[in-house]
Coordinates of C-alpha atoms in Angstrom, one line a residue:
M1104 CA -27.8 -8.1 -8.3
N1105 CA -25.5 -6.7 -11.0
N1106 CA -25.6 -8.1 -14.5
P1107 CA -22.2 -9.8 -15.0
S1108 CA -22.2 -8.6 -18.6
Q1109 CA -22.4 -5.0 -17.5
T1110 CA -18.9 -4.3 -16.4
S1111 CA -18.8 -0.5 -16.4
A1112 CA -15.6 1.6 -16.2
R1113 CA -17.2 4.0 -13.7
L1114 CA -19.6 3.6 -10.7
S1115 CA -22.9 5.3 -10.7
P1116 CA -23.3 8.3 -8.3
K1117 CA -25.4 6.2 -6.0
Q1118 CA -22.7 3.4 -6.0
S1119 CA -19.9 5.9 -5.4
L1120 CA -21.8 7.4 -2.5
M1121 CA -22.4 4.0 -1.0
V1122 CA -18.7 3.1 -1.3
G1123 CA -17.7 6.4 0.2
V1124 CA -20.1 5.9 3.2
A1125 CA -18.7 2.4 3.7
L1126 CA -15.1 3.8 3.7
F1127 CA -16.2 6.5 6.2
S1128 CA -17.7 3.8 8.4
M1129 CA -14.4 1.8 8.3
F1130 CA -12.5 4.9 9.4
F1131 CA -14.9 6.4 11.9
G1132 CA -14.3 4.6 15.2
A1133 CA -14.0 5.5 18.8
G1134 CA -10.9 7.8 18.4
N1135 CA -12.7 9.8 15.8
L1136 CA -15.6 10.3 18.2
I1137 CA -13.5 11.1 21.2
L1138 CA -10.9 13.5 19.8
P1139 CA -12.9 16.4 18.3
P1140 CA -15.2 17.1 21.3
L1141 CA -12.2 17.2 23.7
L1142 CA -10.3 19.4 21.3
G1143 CA -13.2 21.8 21.1
L1144 CA -13.5 21.9 24.9
Q1145 CA -9.8 22.4 25.5
A1146 CA -9.1 24.7 22.6
G1147 CA -12.1 27.0 23.4
D1148 CA -11.6 30.3 21.7
Q1149 CA -8.7 28.8 19.7
S1150 CA -10.9 26.0 18.3
V1151 CA -10.7 27.3 14.7
P1152 CA -6.9 27.1 14.2
A1153 CA -6.8 23.9 16.3
M1154 CA -9.4 22.3 14.0
V1155 CA -7.5 23.4 10.9
G1156 CA -4.5 21.5 12.1
F1157 CA -6.6 18.6 13.2
L1158 CA -8.3 18.3 9.8
V1159 CA -5.0 18.4 8.0
T1160 CA -3.7 15.3 9.8
A1161 CA -7.0 13.5 10.6
I1162 CA -8.5 13.9 7.1
G1163 CA -6.0 15.4 4.7
L1164 CA -3.4 12.8 5.3
P1165 CA -5.7 9.8 5.3
V1166 CA -7.4 10.9 2.0
A1167 CA -3.9 11.5 0.5
G1168 CA -3.0 8.0 1.7
I1169 CA -6.0 6.5 0.0
V1170 CA -5.2 8.3 -3.2
T1171 CA -1.5 7.4 -3.0
V1172 CA -2.1 3.7 -2.5
A1173 CA -4.7 3.7 -5.3
L1174 CA -2.0 5.2 -7.6
A1175 CA 0.7 2.8 -6.4
G1176 CA -1.5 -0.3 -6.5
T1177 CA -1.1 -1.5 -3.0
A1178 CA 0.6 -0.3 0.2
R1179 CA 3.2 -3.0 -0.2
E1180 CA 4.0 -1.8 -3.7
L1181 CA 4.3 1.8 -2.4
A1182 CA 6.7 0.8 0.5
G1183 CA 8.5 -1.6 -1.9
R1184 CA 10.0 1.5 -3.6
V1185 CA 12.2 1.9 -0.5
H1186 CA 13.2 -1.8 -0.3
P1187 CA 11.3 -5.1 -0.5
R1188 CA 12.4 -6.1 3.0
F1189 CA 11.4 -2.7 4.4
A1190 CA 8.0 -3.2 2.7
S1191 CA 7.5 -6.5 4.5
V1192 CA 8.5 -5.2 7.9
F1193 CA 6.7 -1.8 7.7
I1194 CA 3.4 -3.0 6.2
G1195 CA 3.3 -5.9 8.6
A1196 CA 3.9 -3.5 11.5
V1197 CA 1.1 -1.2 10.2
Y1198 CA -1.4 -4.0 9.9
L1199 CA -0.5 -5.4 13.4
S1200 CA -0.8 -1.9 15.0
I1201 CA -4.1 -1.0 13.5
G1202 CA -5.2 -4.6 14.0
P1203 CA -4.8 -7.1 16.8
C1204 CA -2.1 -5.2 18.8
L1205 CA -3.9 -2.0 19.3
A1206 CA -6.9 -0.7 17.3
I1207 CA -9.1 -3.8 17.1
P1208 CA -9.0 -4.5 20.9
R1209 CA -9.5 -0.8 21.5
T1210 CA -12.8 -0.9 19.6
S1211 CA -14.3 -3.4 22.1
T1212 CA -13.0 -1.8 25.2
T1213 CA -14.0 1.7 24.2
A1214 CA -17.5 0.6 23.3
F1215 CA -17.8 -1.2 26.7
E1216 CA -16.7 2.0 28.6
M1217 CA -19.7 3.8 27.2
I1218 CA -22.2 1.0 27.8
A1219 CA -21.0 0.3 31.4
P1220 CA -23.0 3.1 33.0
L1221 CA -26.2 1.5 31.7
L1222 CA -25.5 -1.8 33.4
P1223 CA -27.4 -2.7 36.6
E1224 CA -25.6 -2.1 39.9
G1225 CA -23.7 -5.0 41.5
I1226 CA -22.4 -6.5 38.3
S1227 CA -18.7 -7.2 38.2
A1228 CA -17.1 -4.8 35.6
S1229 CA -14.4 -7.4 34.7
A1230 CA -16.9 -10.1 34.2
A1231 CA -19.2 -7.8 32.2
L1232 CA -16.3 -6.8 30.0
L1233 CA -15.4 -10.4 29.3
V1234 CA -19.0 -11.3 28.3
F1235 CA -19.3 -8.1 26.2
S1236 CA -16.0 -8.6 24.4
V1237 CA -16.7 -12.2 23.5
A1238 CA -20.1 -11.2 22.0
F1239 CA -18.7 -8.1 20.3
F1240 CA -15.9 -10.0 18.5
A1241 CA -18.2 -13.0 17.7
V1242 CA -20.5 -10.6 15.8
A1243 CA -17.6 -8.8 14.2
Y1244 CA -16.0 -12.0 13.1
L1245 CA -19.2 -13.4 11.6
M1246 CA -19.8 -10.2 9.6
A1247 CA -16.1 -10.2 8.5
M1248 CA -16.7 -13.6 6.9
H1249 CA -18.3 -11.9 4.0
P1250 CA -15.7 -9.3 2.9
S1251 CA -17.3 -8.7 -0.5
S1252 CA -20.5 -7.6 1.4
I1253 CA -18.7 -5.0 3.6
T1254 CA -19.7 -2.1 1.3
R1255 CA -23.4 -3.0 1.3
L1256 CA -23.5 -3.6 5.1
L1257 CA -21.5 -0.4 6.1
G1258 CA -22.7 1.8 3.2
R1259 CA -26.4 1.0 3.4
V1260 CA -27.1 0.0 7.0
T1261 CA -24.7 0.7 9.9
G1262 CA -23.0 3.7 8.3
P1263 CA -26.1 5.7 7.8
A1264 CA -27.4 4.7 11.2
L1265 CA -24.2 6.0 12.8
I1266 CA -24.4 9.3 10.9
A1267 CA -28.0 9.8 11.9
L1268 CA -27.3 9.3 15.6
I1269 CA -24.3 11.7 15.5
V1270 CA -26.5 14.3 13.7
V1271 CA -29.1 14.1 16.5
V1272 CA -26.4 14.9 19.1
V1273 CA -24.7 17.6 17.1
V1274 CA -27.8 19.4 15.9
S1275 CA -29.2 19.6 19.4
A1276 CA -26.0 21.2 20.6
V1277 CA -26.0 23.7 17.7
V1278 CA -29.6 24.7 18.1
A1279 CA -29.6 24.9 21.9
P1280 CA -26.0 25.4 23.2
S1281 CA -25.6 24.3 26.8
G1282 CA -22.8 26.7 27.7
D1283 CA -20.3 29.3 26.4
V1284 CA -17.0 29.0 24.7
A1285 CA -14.2 29.4 27.2
A1286 CA -10.6 30.5 27.0
A1287 CA -8.1 27.9 25.5
Q1288 CA -6.6 25.4 27.9
A1289 CA -3.2 23.8 27.7
P1290 CA -1.8 22.6 25.3
Y1291 CA -4.0 24.6 22.9
D1292 CA -3.1 28.0 24.5
R1293 CA 0.2 27.9 22.6
G1294 CA 0.5 27.0 18.9
A1295 CA -3.1 25.7 18.6
A1296 CA -2.8 24.7 15.0
I1297 CA 0.3 22.5 15.6
Q1298 CA -1.3 20.9 18.7
G1299 CA -4.4 20.2 16.7
A1300 CA -2.3 18.5 14.0
L1301 CA -0.6 16.3 16.7
T1302 CA -4.0 15.4 18.1
G1303 CA -5.0 14.2 14.6
Y1304 CA -2.3 11.6 14.8
Q1305 CA -4.2 9.8 17.4
S1306 CA -7.0 9.0 15.0
M1307 CA -4.6 6.4 13.4
D1308 CA -6.4 7.0 10.1
L1309 CA -3.3 7.6 8.0
L1310 CA -2.1 4.1 8.9
A1311 CA -5.6 2.8 8.3
S1312 CA -5.7 4.5 4.9
L1313 CA -2.7 2.4 3.8
T1314 CA -4.7 -0.8 4.4
F1315 CA -8.4 -0.1 3.8
G1316 CA -7.8 0.2 0.0
I1317 CA -7.5 -3.6 -0.4
V1318 CA -11.1 -4.2 0.8
I1319 CA -12.6 -1.1 -0.9
A1320 CA -10.9 -2.1 -4.2
E1321 CA -12.3 -5.7 -3.9
N1322 CA -15.8 -4.3 -3.4
I1323 CA -15.4 -1.8 -6.4
R1324 CA -14.5 -4.8 -8.6
G1325 CA -17.6 -6.5 -7.4
L1326 CA -19.6 -3.6 -8.5
G1327 CA -18.3 -4.0 -12.1
V1328 CA -15.2 -1.8 -12.3
H1329 CA -12.2 -4.1 -13.2
E1330 CA -9.6 -1.9 -15.0
P1331 CA -6.8 -0.9 -12.6
A1332 CA -7.1 2.8 -13.6
G1333 CA -10.8 2.7 -13.0
V1334 CA -10.4 1.0 -9.6
A1335 CA -7.8 3.6 -8.6
R1336 CA -10.2 6.4 -9.6
E1337 CA -13.1 5.0 -7.7
V1338 CA -11.0 4.3 -4.6
S1339 CA -9.9 8.0 -4.8
R1340 CA -13.5 9.2 -5.2
A1341 CA -14.5 7.1 -2.2
G1342 CA -11.7 8.7 -0.2
V1343 CA -13.0 12.2 -1.0
V1344 CA -16.6 11.3 0.0
A1345 CA -15.4 9.8 3.3
G1346 CA -13.2 12.8 3.9
L1347 CA -16.0 15.3 3.4
L1348 CA -18.3 13.3 5.7
M1349 CA -15.6 13.2 8.4
G1350 CA -14.9 16.9 8.0
V1351 CA -18.5 17.9 8.6
I1352 CA -18.9 15.6 11.5
Y1353 CA -15.6 16.5 13.1
C1354 CA -16.5 20.2 13.0
G1355 CA -19.9 19.5 14.5
L1356 CA -18.4 17.4 17.3
A1357 CA -15.8 20.1 18.0
W1358 CA -18.6 22.6 18.4
V1359 CA -20.3 20.3 20.9
G1360 CA -17.1 20.4 23.0
A1361 CA -16.6 24.1 22.6
S1362 CA -20.2 24.9 23.7
L1363 CA -19.5 23.1 27.0
G1364 CA -16.4 25.0 27.9
N1365 CA -17.8 26.3 31.2
V1366 CA -20.0 23.3 31.9
V1367 CA -17.5 20.4 32.1
P1368 CA -14.1 22.3 31.8
D1369 CA -12.2 19.4 33.5
A1370 CA -13.6 16.5 31.3
A1371 CA -10.9 13.9 30.9
N1372 CA -12.0 12.6 27.4
G1373 CA -14.3 13.3 24.6
A1374 CA -16.7 10.5 25.5
A1375 CA -17.5 12.3 28.7
V1376 CA -18.1 15.5 26.8
L1377 CA -20.5 13.8 24.4
A1378 CA -22.3 12.0 27.1
K1379 CA -22.8 15.2 29.1
S1380 CA -24.1 17.1 26.0
A1381 CA -26.6 14.3 25.3
E1382 CA -27.7 14.1 28.9
L1383 CA -28.3 17.8 29.1
H1384 CA -30.5 17.7 26.0
F1385 CA -32.2 14.3 26.3
G1386 CA -31.8 13.1 29.9
V1387 CA -31.2 9.4 30.5
A1388 CA -32.1 8.7 26.9
G1389 CA -29.1 10.7 25.9
T1390 CA -26.8 8.3 27.6
A1391 CA -28.3 5.5 25.6
V1392 CA -28.0 7.4 22.4
V1393 CA -24.2 8.1 23.0
A1394 CA -23.7 4.4 23.9
A1395 CA -25.4 3.4 20.6
I1396 CA -23.2 5.8 18.7
F1397 CA -20.0 4.3 20.2
L1398 CA -21.2 0.7 19.8
L1399 CA -22.0 1.2 16.1
A1400 CA -18.8 3.2 15.4
C1401 CA -16.6 0.6 17.1
L1402 CA -18.3 -2.4 15.5
N1403 CA -18.0 -0.8 12.1
V1404 CA -14.3 -0.2 12.5
C1405 CA -13.7 -3.6 14.1
I1406 CA -15.4 -5.4 11.1
G1407 CA -13.3 -3.4 8.6
L1408 CA -10.0 -4.0 10.5
I1409 CA -10.5 -7.7 10.9
T1410 CA -11.4 -8.0 7.2
C1411 CA -8.4 -5.9 6.1
C1412 CA -5.9 -7.7 8.4
G1413 CA -7.2 -11.1 7.5
S1414 CA -7.1 -10.4 3.8
Y1415 CA -3.6 -9.0 3.9
F1416 CA -2.0 -11.9 5.8
A1417 CA -3.9 -14.5 3.8
E1418 CA -2.9 -12.9 0.5
T1419 CA 0.7 -12.3 1.6
Y1420 CA 1.6 -15.4 3.7
G1421 CA -1.4 -17.7 3.7
A1422 CA -3.5 -19.8 1.4
D1423 CA -4.3 -16.9 -1.0
A1424 CA -0.7 -15.9 -1.6
P1425 CA 0.3 -16.3 -5.3
A1426 CA 3.4 -18.2 -4.4
A1427 CA 2.7 -19.4 -0.8
A1428 CA 5.6 -21.0 1.0
G1429 CA 6.5 -21.7 4.6
P1430 CA 4.4 -23.0 7.6
L1431 CA 1.6 -20.5 7.0
R1432 CA 0.9 -21.3 3.3
H1433 CA -2.2 -23.4 4.0
V1434 CA -3.8 -20.9 6.5
P1435 CA -7.0 -19.4 4.8
Y1436 CA -8.6 -16.0 5.3
R1437 CA -11.1 -17.4 7.8
A1438 CA -8.4 -18.7 10.1
W1439 CA -6.4 -15.5 10.0
A1440 CA -9.6 -13.5 10.8
L1441 CA -10.5 -15.8 13.6
A1442 CA -7.0 -15.6 15.1
F1443 CA -7.0 -11.8 15.0
A1444 CA -10.5 -11.6 16.5
A1445 CA -9.6 -14.1 19.3
F1446 CA -6.3 -12.4 20.1
S1447 CA -8.0 -9.0 20.2
C1448 CA -10.7 -10.3 22.5
V1449 CA -8.1 -11.4 25.0
L1450 CA -6.1 -8.2 24.8
S1451 CA -9.2 -6.0 25.1
N1452 CA -9.8 -7.4 28.6
F1453 CA -6.6 -5.8 29.9
G1454 CA -8.5 -2.5 29.8
L1455 CA -8.5 0.7 27.8
N1456 CA -5.8 2.5 29.8
A1457 CA -3.2 -0.2 29.2
I1458 CA -4.0 -0.3 25.5
L1459 CA -3.8 3.5 25.1
A1460 CA -0.5 3.7 27.1
F1461 CA 1.1 1.3 24.5
S1462 CA -0.3 3.3 21.5
V1463 CA 1.6 6.6 21.9
P1464 CA 5.2 5.4 21.3
L1465 CA 4.0 3.0 18.6
L1466 CA 2.2 5.7 16.6
G1467 CA 5.2 8.1 17.2
A1468 CA 7.4 5.5 15.4
L1469 CA 5.2 4.7 12.5
Y1470 CA 3.3 7.9 11.7
P1471 CA 6.3 10.0 10.4
I1472 CA 7.4 7.2 8.2
A1473 CA 3.8 6.8 6.8
I1474 CA 3.6 10.6 6.2
V1475 CA 6.8 10.7 4.2
L1476 CA 5.8 7.6 2.2
V1477 CA 2.5 9.2 1.3
A1478 CA 4.1 12.6 0.5
L1479 CA 6.6 10.9 -1.9
G1480 CA 3.8 8.8 -3.3
L1481 CA 1.9 11.9 -4.4
F1482 CA 5.0 12.9 -6.4
H1483 CA 5.9 9.4 -7.4
R1484 CA 6.8 10.2 -10.9
A1485 CA 9.6 12.5 -9.9
C1486 CA 10.7 10.2 -7.1
D1487 CA 10.6 7.1 -9.3
A1488 CA 12.8 9.0 -11.8
N1489 CA 15.3 9.5 -8.9
P1490 CA 14.9 6.2 -7.0
Q1491 CA 17.5 7.0 -4.3
V1492 CA 15.1 9.5 -2.9
W1493 CA 12.9 6.8 -1.4
P1494 CA 15.4 5.0 0.8
W1495 CA 17.1 8.2 1.9
A1496 CA 14.0 10.1 2.9
V1497 CA 12.3 7.2 4.6
G1498 CA 15.5 5.9 6.2
V1499 CA 16.4 9.2 7.8
T1500 CA 12.8 9.8 9.0
G1501 CA 12.6 6.3 10.4
A1502 CA 15.9 6.6 12.3
V1503 CA 14.6 9.8 14.0
S1504 CA 11.1 8.6 14.7
V1505 CA 12.0 5.1 16.0
S1506 CA 14.8 6.4 18.3
V1507 CA 12.5 9.1 19.8
A1508 CA 9.7 6.5 20.2
L1509 CA 12.0 4.1 22.0
R1510 CA 13.2 6.8 24.2
D1511 CA 9.7 8.0 25.1
A1512 CA 8.7 4.4 25.9
L1513 CA 11.8 3.2 27.9
A1514 CA 13.6 6.3 29.2
P1515 CA 11.5 9.5 28.9
A1516 CA 14.1 11.6 30.7
L1517 CA 17.0 10.6 28.3
W1518 CA 18.3 13.5 26.1
L1519 CA 18.8 12.7 22.4
P1520 CA 20.6 14.7 19.8
T1521 CA 17.4 14.8 17.9
D1522 CA 16.0 17.0 20.7
A1523 CA 18.0 19.9 19.3
L1524 CA 16.3 19.7 15.9
P1525 CA 13.9 22.4 14.9
L1526 CA 10.2 21.6 15.9
A1527 CA 11.4 18.8 18.2
G1528 CA 9.6 20.4 21.1
D1529 CA 6.4 20.2 19.2
G1530 CA 6.8 16.5 18.4
L1531 CA 7.9 17.2 14.8
G1532 CA 11.6 16.8 15.0
W1533 CA 11.6 14.4 12.1
V1534 CA 10.4 17.0 9.6
V1535 CA 13.8 18.7 8.9
P1536 CA 15.7 15.3 8.6
A1537 CA 13.0 14.1 6.2
V1538 CA 13.5 17.2 3.9
A1539 CA 17.3 16.7 4.2
G1540 CA 16.8 13.0 3.2
V1541 CA 14.8 14.0 0.1
L1542 CA 17.5 16.5 -0.9
I1543 CA 20.3 13.9 -0.3
G1544 CA 18.3 11.4 -2.4
F1545 CA 18.1 13.7 -5.4
A1546 CA 21.8 14.5 -5.1
H1547 CA 22.6 10.8 -4.9
A1548 CA 20.5 10.1 -7.9
R1549 CA 22.2 12.8 -10.0
L1550 CA 25.6 11.5 -9.0
A1551 CA 24.5 7.9 -9.9
R1552 CA 23.4 9.1 -13.4
R1553 CA 26.7 10.9 -14.0
G1554 CA 28.6 7.8 -12.9
A1555 CA 26.7 5.6 -15.3

């Protein structure tokens, strides 16, 4: 136990590593396991440029998000530079998307998909999913009831166990490859780096980075760092440690996929690739190892997400809010966490395909806005000196990303004027409007100063 009188301005190297591993565990879920092996398999001889693009969006952006939020104070303060109402709507949408509406139920369903092959024959899949999801969310909820202990749990126990299991699978594939690297498949046969970057979106880690800071910061304060500047520094250091861990593991998992290019060329997802690699090296035991990896990864992320979402809504609208008002003002953290866990349990029983089908347009709407917010946050001094930049850049980006997402969800064949924008064919049609918004914002700020 820490001596209360010893409130240091900096964590020890051991503590920093523990916090970094905890943050890694909160990030590293099912999507992080599934995406790199499938990328390596499909990119084949174009795996290097594809992985470069993937690492930029799946690691670079989340780490930048962690640093930006640490500098801004909270995600709400960062988004509040655009407008207070925008901050309420956008941050609420982010928490709901990475929480009960998408990411939390996906953790249970994905873990079950990997455990299902180990179940005895004759058992109803729907009944087994129901029992599994109830048990899964009960465990996650109980662990989330101690948010201040998240760092110790994930950093010392489940995080290292997850890393050890992944190392077993990756090292076996590196030491004894099961096949050869094949030619690149679509969509990586054209513009592999861009396609890799778009694949990195699906990790959802940029959105998660805007929210995980609240829990990591609380744990850092519990370790004795209380000054805002010190907390921001330690959160940033944790982000770098988590990013390095993810980078090494992502590259290893991509190699697993690339080495099976002529073994399972038609694999539908990364889970099948990992399972095949483990089976080839360890037989039936390999299937159990992969199932354990997915279970640990999904449980780690589920605990972190329930904790983050419960903390945010309790501190913003519930009993922990500084000036609570309205019908939710008496709802404590425990009730928020229970509600999110129960809702996610119900939603998870609709199946993984239904959840994933909903995720694509939602991420398409939110991700460009988050990228622009983080980019502006990294240069917040210049942008704060020209405050009109924030609403112009984010407003223009949001108009493009939301309209395209709605079109993709409701009328995929509909042509939009944004389809004529540069990079629109690669899913990056919002980039040029975002740059234009920044330039217009600076011009607006200059005119406003002259008018004053």
